[in-house]
Amino acid sequence: MNVLNQFKLDGKVALVTGCKRGIGMAMAIALAEAGANIIGVSASLETSGSEIEKAVLKLGRTFKAYSCDFSNRNALNTFITEVKKDFPIIDILVNNAGTIKRAPASQHTDAIWDEVIEVNQTAPFILTREIGKDMVKRGTGKIVFTASLLTFQGGITVPGYAASKGAIGQITKAFANEWAKSGVHVNAIAPGYISTDNTQALRKDSIRSEAILTRIPAARWGNPEDFAGPIVFLCSEASKYMHGSILLIDGGWMAR
C-alpha cells in the first residue's frame, strides 16, 4: 500500500466529543478531510446549522449532531443508547470533551472536583467501554483520548483537572493492554499550551503567559489546527502498530 493511502479514512464513521470548537472542532474537520463521516457531540451543540456541521458538509461528508451534558450520568447513558441505535457501526471514537475549573487546592470544593472528574474521567471511560466493546466484537477500531501535559505534571490551581488527566493516561494504557489483541487501537494525544477557551485565563495573565511562552522551545502557543495531522495518523492504518501511546503535541514543552 502506498504510504499516503494509509492515512485515508474513506467511509469510516467517527464519533468526536467536544467538537463544537477548539481542538475538537479541528480534529473533526481533519477526520472529515481524510474521508470520514462525523458524529459530533458537545454539551451545547446545535442540532443543525453549527459551524462544525457546515465545515464537514462542505467537505462532502455527512454530519450528525447530538448534545449531551457529560457531567450527568443519566444523560450520558441516554446518549450512548441513542447513538448506538442510530449508528450500529462506529469505526473511530475521539474522547475530546472536557472541562477545567481553577481554584487553589485549599479552595477546590467537592462540587468542582466531582464535576471535573465526571466529565474528564468517568464519561470517557464509560463511552469507551460501551462503544469499544462493539469494536472488540468486530475486531477493529480506533480510539483516541485527549490527555494533557497534566497527564505528566501537577499544574497549578487545577488539582481536579490534573487528577483526571493523569487518569486518562492510565485508562488509555489499560484499555490498550486488553484490546490490542482484538484489533482495537487505543491511544491518546496530549496537548501542550494551546490557544483555546480553556487557556484564555492563562493567556490574559501577562506574567503566567510570558513564563509559559519562554519555556516552549517552539516559541509560540499551539493552535487547534496543529492536531489535524496527529489525529488522522492515530485514526488511520498509518498507526497500525501503536497501542497505549500518548502522543505529545506541545511545541517541545516536555522535552524542556
mmCIF file of C-alpha atoms in Angstrom:
data_model
loop_
_atom_site.group_PDB
_atom_site.id
_atom_site.type_symbol
_atom_site.label_atom_id
_atom_site.label_comp_id
_atom_site.label_asym_id
_atom_site.label_seq_id
_atom_site.Cartn_x
_atom_site.Cartn_y
_atom_site.Cartn_z
ATOM 1 C CA MET A 1 0.000 0.000 0.000
ATOM 2 C CA ASN A 2 1.231 3.472 -0.890
ATOM 3 C CA VAL A 3 2.132 5.232 2.334
ATOM 4 C CA LEU A 4 -0.221 8.158 1.691
ATOM 5 C CA ASN A 5 -3.117 5.764 1.193
ATOM 6 C CA GLN A 6 -2.619 4.556 4.760
ATOM 7 C CA PHE A 7 -3.923 7.912 6.001
ATOM 8 C CA LYS A 8 -7.230 7.676 4.133
ATOM 9 C CA LEU A 9 -10.414 7.261 6.166
ATOM 10 C CA ASP A 10 -12.883 6.948 3.308
ATOM 11 C CA GLY A 11 -16.266 5.692 4.503
ATOM 12 C CA LYS A 12 -15.298 5.499 8.182
ATOM 13 C CA VAL A 13 -17.668 6.779 10.853
ATOM 14 C CA ALA A 14 -16.024 8.881 13.549
ATOM 15 C CA LEU A 15 -17.618 9.972 16.822
ATOM 16 C CA VAL A 16 -15.925 13.109 18.179
ATOM 17 C CA THR A 17 -16.898 14.513 21.571
ATOM 18 C CA GLY A 18 -16.349 18.162 22.421
ATOM 19 C CA CYS A 19 -16.347 19.061 18.732
ATOM 20 C CA LYS A 20 -18.105 22.434 18.814
ATOM 21 C CA ARG A 21 -14.915 24.492 18.912
ATOM 22 C CA GLY A 22 -11.190 24.442 19.564
ATOM 23 C CA ILE A 23 -9.172 21.244 19.338
ATOM 24 C CA GLY A 24 -12.247 19.031 18.982
ATOM 25 C CA MET A 25 -13.553 21.003 16.028
ATOM 26 C CA ALA A 26 -10.150 20.968 14.326
ATOM 27 C CA MET A 27 -9.852 17.198 14.798
ATOM 28 C CA ALA A 28 -13.358 16.543 13.472
ATOM 29 C CA ILE A 29 -12.661 18.615 10.357
ATOM 30 C CA ALA A 30 -9.343 16.826 9.813
ATOM 31 C CA LEU A 31 -11.021 13.428 10.014
ATOM 32 C CA ALA A 32 -13.623 14.597 7.511
ATOM 33 C CA GLU A 33 -10.883 15.854 5.203
ATOM 34 C CA ALA A 34 -9.380 12.360 5.360
ATOM 35 C CA GLY A 35 -12.711 10.851 4.287
ATOM 36 C CA ALA A 36 -14.631 10.098 7.485
ATOM 37 C CA ASN A 37 -18.260 10.905 8.186
ATOM 38 C CA ILE A 38 -18.678 12.654 11.522
ATOM 39 C CA ILE A 39 -20.897 12.175 14.547
ATOM 40 C CA GLY A 40 -20.465 15.236 16.739
ATOM 41 C CA VAL A 41 -21.468 15.695 20.363
ATOM 42 C CA SER A 42 -20.957 18.570 22.766
ATOM 43 C CA ALA A 43 -22.840 19.947 25.740
ATOM 44 C CA SER A 44 -24.365 22.786 23.722
ATOM 45 C CA LEU A 45 -24.033 21.634 20.114
ATOM 46 C CA GLU A 46 -26.853 22.841 17.878
ATOM 47 C CA THR A 47 -28.885 20.077 16.253
ATOM 48 C CA SER A 48 -28.362 21.798 12.905
ATOM 49 C CA GLY A 49 -26.550 24.789 11.464
ATOM 50 C CA SER A 50 -23.437 24.690 13.663
ATOM 51 C CA GLU A 51 -20.079 25.848 12.332
ATOM 52 C CA ILE A 52 -18.662 22.340 12.621
ATOM 53 C CA GLU A 53 -21.591 20.903 10.681
ATOM 54 C CA LYS A 54 -21.132 23.467 7.913
ATOM 55 C CA ALA A 55 -17.411 22.699 7.691
ATOM 56 C CA VAL A 56 -17.962 18.926 7.470
ATOM 57 C CA LEU A 57 -20.783 19.156 4.930
ATOM 58 C CA LYS A 58 -18.666 21.478 2.787
ATOM 59 C CA LEU A 59 -16.138 18.641 2.527
ATOM 60 C CA GLY A 60 -18.810 16.311 1.146
ATOM 61 C CA ARG A 61 -19.121 14.234 4.324
ATOM 62 C CA THR A 62 -22.154 13.614 6.493
ATOM 63 C CA PHE A 63 -22.603 15.100 9.960
ATOM 64 C CA LYS A 64 -24.959 14.104 12.759
ATOM 65 C CA ALA A 65 -25.190 16.322 15.832
ATOM 66 C CA TYR A 66 -26.041 15.394 19.407
ATOM 67 C CA SER A 67 -25.965 17.410 22.610
ATOM 68 C CA CYS A 68 -25.046 15.789 25.911
ATOM 69 C CA ASP A 69 -24.060 17.045 29.351
ATOM 70 C CA PHE A 70 -21.239 14.667 30.249
ATOM 71 C CA SER A 71 -21.454 15.679 33.907
ATOM 72 C CA ASN A 72 -24.873 13.982 34.005
ATOM 73 C CA ARG A 73 -24.555 10.185 34.091
ATOM 74 C CA ASN A 74 -28.147 9.618 33.015
ATOM 75 C CA ALA A 75 -27.747 11.978 30.054
ATOM 76 C CA LEU A 76 -24.569 10.166 29.031
ATOM 77 C CA ASN A 77 -26.233 6.747 29.129
ATOM 78 C CA THR A 78 -29.189 8.077 27.131
ATOM 79 C CA PHE A 79 -26.821 9.488 24.510
ATOM 80 C CA ILE A 80 -24.936 6.188 24.237
ATOM 81 C CA THR A 81 -28.181 4.284 23.674
ATOM 82 C CA GLU A 82 -29.294 6.753 21.013
ATOM 83 C CA VAL A 83 -26.037 6.956 19.085
ATOM 84 C CA LYS A 84 -25.545 3.180 19.054
ATOM 85 C CA LYS A 85 -29.087 2.780 17.712
ATOM 86 C CA ASP A 86 -28.525 5.420 15.018
ATOM 87 C CA PHE A 87 -25.035 4.159 14.136
ATOM 88 C CA PRO A 88 -24.597 0.402 14.653
ATOM 89 C CA ILE A 89 -21.000 0.692 13.437
ATOM 90 C CA ILE A 90 -18.717 3.409 14.793
ATOM 91 C CA ASP A 91 -15.173 2.972 13.499
ATOM 92 C CA ILE A 92 -13.456 5.796 15.372
ATOM 93 C CA LEU A 93 -14.032 7.318 18.815
ATOM 94 C CA VAL A 94 -12.300 10.546 19.809
ATOM 95 C CA ASN A 95 -12.794 11.331 23.506
ATOM 96 C CA ASN A 96 -12.105 15.062 23.488
ATOM 97 C CA ALA A 97 -14.864 16.622 25.624
ATOM 98 C CA GLY A 98 -13.556 18.097 28.851
ATOM 99 C CA THR A 99 -13.764 20.877 31.391
ATOM 100 C CA ILE A 100 -11.381 22.737 33.658
ATOM 101 C CA LYS A 101 -12.149 24.551 36.927
ATOM 102 C CA ARG A 102 -9.485 26.728 38.505
ATOM 103 C CA ALA A 103 -9.211 27.131 42.271
ATOM 104 C CA PRO A 104 -6.329 26.717 44.753
ATOM 105 C CA ALA A 105 -6.192 23.254 46.277
ATOM 106 C CA SER A 106 -7.404 24.535 49.661
ATOM 107 C CA GLN A 107 -10.466 26.034 47.961
ATOM 108 C CA HIS A 108 -11.085 23.241 45.440
ATOM 109 C CA THR A 109 -14.583 22.256 46.541
ATOM 110 C CA ASP A 110 -16.216 18.838 46.349
ATOM 111 C CA ALA A 111 -18.562 20.217 43.687
ATOM 112 C CA ILE A 112 -15.662 21.332 41.478
ATOM 113 C CA TRP A 113 -13.851 18.042 41.963
ATOM 114 C CA ASP A 114 -16.921 15.930 41.228
ATOM 115 C CA GLU A 115 -17.834 17.809 38.043
ATOM 116 C CA VAL A 116 -14.323 17.710 36.602
ATOM 117 C CA ILE A 117 -13.810 14.028 37.379
ATOM 118 C CA GLU A 118 -17.228 13.107 35.958
ATOM 119 C CA VAL A 119 -16.691 14.982 32.676
ATOM 120 C CA ASN A 120 -12.991 14.345 32.114
ATOM 121 C CA GLN A 121 -12.516 10.864 33.513
ATOM 122 C CA THR A 122 -15.718 8.932 34.142
ATOM 123 C CA ALA A 123 -17.634 9.914 30.993
ATOM 124 C CA PRO A 124 -14.858 8.986 28.541
ATOM 125 C CA PHE A 125 -14.298 5.714 30.389
ATOM 126 C CA ILE A 126 -17.972 4.759 30.092
ATOM 127 C CA LEU A 127 -18.188 5.930 26.479
ATOM 128 C CA THR A 128 -15.090 3.924 25.554
ATOM 129 C CA ARG A 129 -16.353 0.830 27.342
ATOM 130 C CA GLU A 130 -19.730 0.944 25.596
ATOM 131 C CA ILE A 131 -18.572 1.938 22.099
ATOM 132 C CA GLY A 132 -15.343 -0.031 22.317
ATOM 133 C CA LYS A 133 -16.950 -3.367 23.234
ATOM 134 C CA ASP A 134 -18.567 -3.392 19.786
ATOM 135 C CA MET A 135 -15.208 -2.655 18.168
ATOM 136 C CA VAL A 136 -13.748 -5.622 20.019
ATOM 137 C CA LYS A 137 -16.516 -7.864 18.677
ATOM 138 C CA ARG A 138 -15.810 -6.665 15.121
ATOM 139 C CA GLY A 139 -12.048 -6.979 15.581
ATOM 140 C CA THR A 140 -11.265 -3.416 14.518
ATOM 141 C CA GLY A 141 -11.489 0.149 15.789
ATOM 142 C CA LYS A 142 -9.611 3.312 16.686
ATOM 143 C CA ILE A 143 -9.989 5.153 19.983
ATOM 144 C CA VAL A 144 -8.148 8.344 20.888
ATOM 145 C CA PHE A 145 -8.305 10.129 24.238
ATOM 146 C CA THR A 146 -7.352 13.762 24.753
ATOM 147 C CA ALA A 147 -4.829 13.731 27.577
ATOM 148 C CA SER A 148 -2.774 16.781 28.648
ATOM 149 C CA LEU A 149 0.605 17.989 29.838
ATOM 150 C CA LEU A 150 -1.004 17.461 33.239
ATOM 151 C CA THR A 151 -1.083 13.752 32.497
ATOM 152 C CA PHE A 152 2.602 14.105 33.401
ATOM 153 C CA GLN A 153 2.698 17.232 35.590
ATOM 154 C CA GLY A 154 0.678 18.548 38.534
ATOM 155 C CA GLY A 155 -0.200 22.010 37.306
ATOM 156 C CA ILE A 156 -1.195 24.974 39.475
ATOM 157 C CA THR A 157 -4.684 25.590 40.922
ATOM 158 C CA VAL A 158 -6.219 22.736 38.888
ATOM 159 C CA PRO A 159 -5.895 19.611 41.100
ATOM 160 C CA GLY A 160 -9.127 18.071 39.810
ATOM 161 C CA TYR A 161 -8.108 18.586 36.192
ATOM 162 C CA ALA A 162 -4.617 17.195 36.854
ATOM 163 C CA ALA A 163 -6.074 14.139 38.578
ATOM 164 C CA SER A 164 -8.499 13.495 35.721
ATOM 165 C CA LYS A 165 -5.854 13.843 33.016
ATOM 166 C CA GLY A 166 -3.421 11.657 34.932
ATOM 167 C CA ALA A 167 -6.164 9.049 34.997
ATOM 168 C CA ILE A 168 -6.724 9.398 31.242
ATOM 169 C CA GLY A 169 -3.133 8.354 30.649
ATOM 170 C CA GLN A 170 -3.638 5.204 32.692
ATOM 171 C CA ILE A 171 -7.074 4.463 31.213
ATOM 172 C CA THR A 172 -5.549 4.690 27.728
ATOM 173 C CA LYS A 173 -2.941 2.095 28.659
ATOM 174 C CA ALA A 174 -5.426 -0.124 30.484
ATOM 175 C CA PHE A 175 -7.780 -0.364 27.509
ATOM 176 C CA ALA A 176 -4.851 -0.828 25.113
ATOM 177 C CA ASN A 177 -3.470 -3.705 27.168
ATOM 178 C CA GLU A 178 -6.760 -5.589 26.917
ATOM 179 C CA TRP A 179 -7.956 -4.662 23.440
ATOM 180 C CA ALA A 180 -4.811 -4.554 21.270
ATOM 181 C CA LYS A 181 -5.018 -8.283 20.597
ATOM 182 C CA SER A 182 -8.566 -7.752 19.311
ATOM 183 C CA GLY A 183 -7.520 -5.224 16.678
ATOM 184 C CA VAL A 184 -8.664 -2.159 18.596
ATOM 185 C CA HIS A 185 -6.123 0.646 18.858
ATOM 186 C CA VAL A 186 -6.345 2.844 21.946
ATOM 187 C CA ASN A 187 -4.012 5.839 22.148
ATOM 188 C CA ALA A 188 -4.012 9.420 23.374
ATOM 189 C CA ILE A 189 -2.992 12.890 22.297
ATOM 190 C CA ALA A 190 -1.543 15.209 24.932
ATOM 191 C CA PRO A 191 -1.916 18.900 24.040
ATOM 192 C CA GLY A 192 0.532 21.443 25.330
ATOM 193 C CA TYR A 193 -0.429 25.086 25.788
ATOM 194 C CA ILE A 194 -2.954 25.742 23.036
ATOM 195 C CA SER A 195 -4.891 28.912 22.206
ATOM 196 C CA THR A 196 -8.394 27.757 23.172
ATOM 197 C CA ASP A 197 -11.140 28.741 25.626
ATOM 198 C CA ASN A 198 -9.521 26.549 28.297
ATOM 199 C CA THR A 199 -6.330 28.643 28.303
ATOM 200 C CA GLN A 200 -7.918 32.076 27.940
ATOM 201 C CA ALA A 201 -7.302 32.951 31.605
ATOM 202 C CA LEU A 202 -3.633 31.970 31.317
ATOM 203 C CA ARG A 203 -3.113 33.967 28.130
ATOM 204 C CA LYS A 204 -4.665 37.042 29.759
ATOM 205 C CA ASP A 205 -2.293 36.738 32.738
ATOM 206 C CA SER A 206 0.792 38.533 31.394
ATOM 207 C CA ILE A 207 3.156 37.029 33.984
ATOM 208 C CA ARG A 208 1.997 33.417 33.552
ATOM 209 C CA SER A 209 1.717 33.762 29.784
ATOM 210 C CA GLU A 210 5.281 35.064 29.453
ATOM 211 C CA ALA A 211 6.627 32.327 31.736
ATOM 212 C CA ILE A 212 4.881 29.663 29.682
ATOM 213 C CA LEU A 213 5.942 31.057 26.321
ATOM 214 C CA THR A 214 9.557 31.369 27.449
ATOM 215 C CA ARG A 215 9.667 27.647 28.225
ATOM 216 C CA ILE A 216 8.162 26.419 24.926
ATOM 217 C CA PRO A 217 11.025 25.587 22.516
ATOM 218 C CA ALA A 218 8.764 26.306 19.522
ATOM 219 C CA ALA A 219 8.360 29.851 20.937
ATOM 220 C CA ARG A 220 4.604 30.019 20.366
ATOM 221 C CA TRP A 221 1.310 28.826 21.758
ATOM 222 C CA GLY A 222 -0.173 25.945 19.814
ATOM 223 C CA ASN A 223 -3.240 26.212 17.595
ATOM 224 C CA PRO A 224 -6.129 23.731 17.234
ATOM 225 C CA GLU A 225 -5.035 23.119 13.652
ATOM 226 C CA ASP A 226 -1.793 21.608 14.964
ATOM 227 C CA PHE A 227 -3.840 18.498 15.827
ATOM 228 C CA ALA A 228 -5.099 17.785 12.313
ATOM 229 C CA GLY A 229 -2.190 15.601 11.222
ATOM 230 C CA PRO A 230 -1.759 13.731 14.510
ATOM 231 C CA ILE A 231 -5.429 12.779 14.826
ATOM 232 C CA VAL A 232 -5.611 11.463 11.260
ATOM 233 C CA PHE A 233 -2.424 9.485 11.912
ATOM 234 C CA LEU A 234 -3.780 7.862 15.081
ATOM 235 C CA CYS A 235 -7.143 7.079 13.469
ATOM 236 C CA SER A 236 -5.712 5.576 10.284
ATOM 237 C CA GLU A 237 -3.803 2.485 9.170
ATOM 238 C CA ALA A 238 -0.605 4.540 9.399
ATOM 239 C CA SER A 239 -0.546 3.885 13.173
ATOM 240 C CA LYS A 240 -1.405 0.202 12.995
ATOM 241 C CA TYR A 241 1.341 -0.870 15.449
ATOM 242 C CA MET A 242 0.637 1.815 18.063
ATOM 243 C CA HIS A 243 -1.170 0.815 21.242
ATOM 244 C CA GLY A 244 -1.264 2.674 24.558
ATOM 245 C CA SER A 245 0.835 5.587 23.314
ATOM 246 C CA ILE A 246 0.443 9.185 24.477
ATOM 247 C CA LEU A 247 1.458 11.484 21.637
ATOM 248 C CA LEU A 248 2.672 14.888 22.835
ATOM 249 C CA ILE A 249 1.641 17.925 20.747
ATOM 250 C CA ASP A 250 3.345 20.516 22.892
ATOM 251 C CA GLY A 251 5.881 22.545 20.923
ATOM 252 C CA GLY A 252 8.653 20.716 22.782
ATOM 253 C CA TRP A 253 7.466 21.608 26.314
ATOM 254 C CA MET A 254 8.106 18.171 27.812
ATOM 255 C CA ALA A 255 11.489 17.914 26.090
ATOM 256 C CA ARG A 256 12.497 21.039 28.019
#
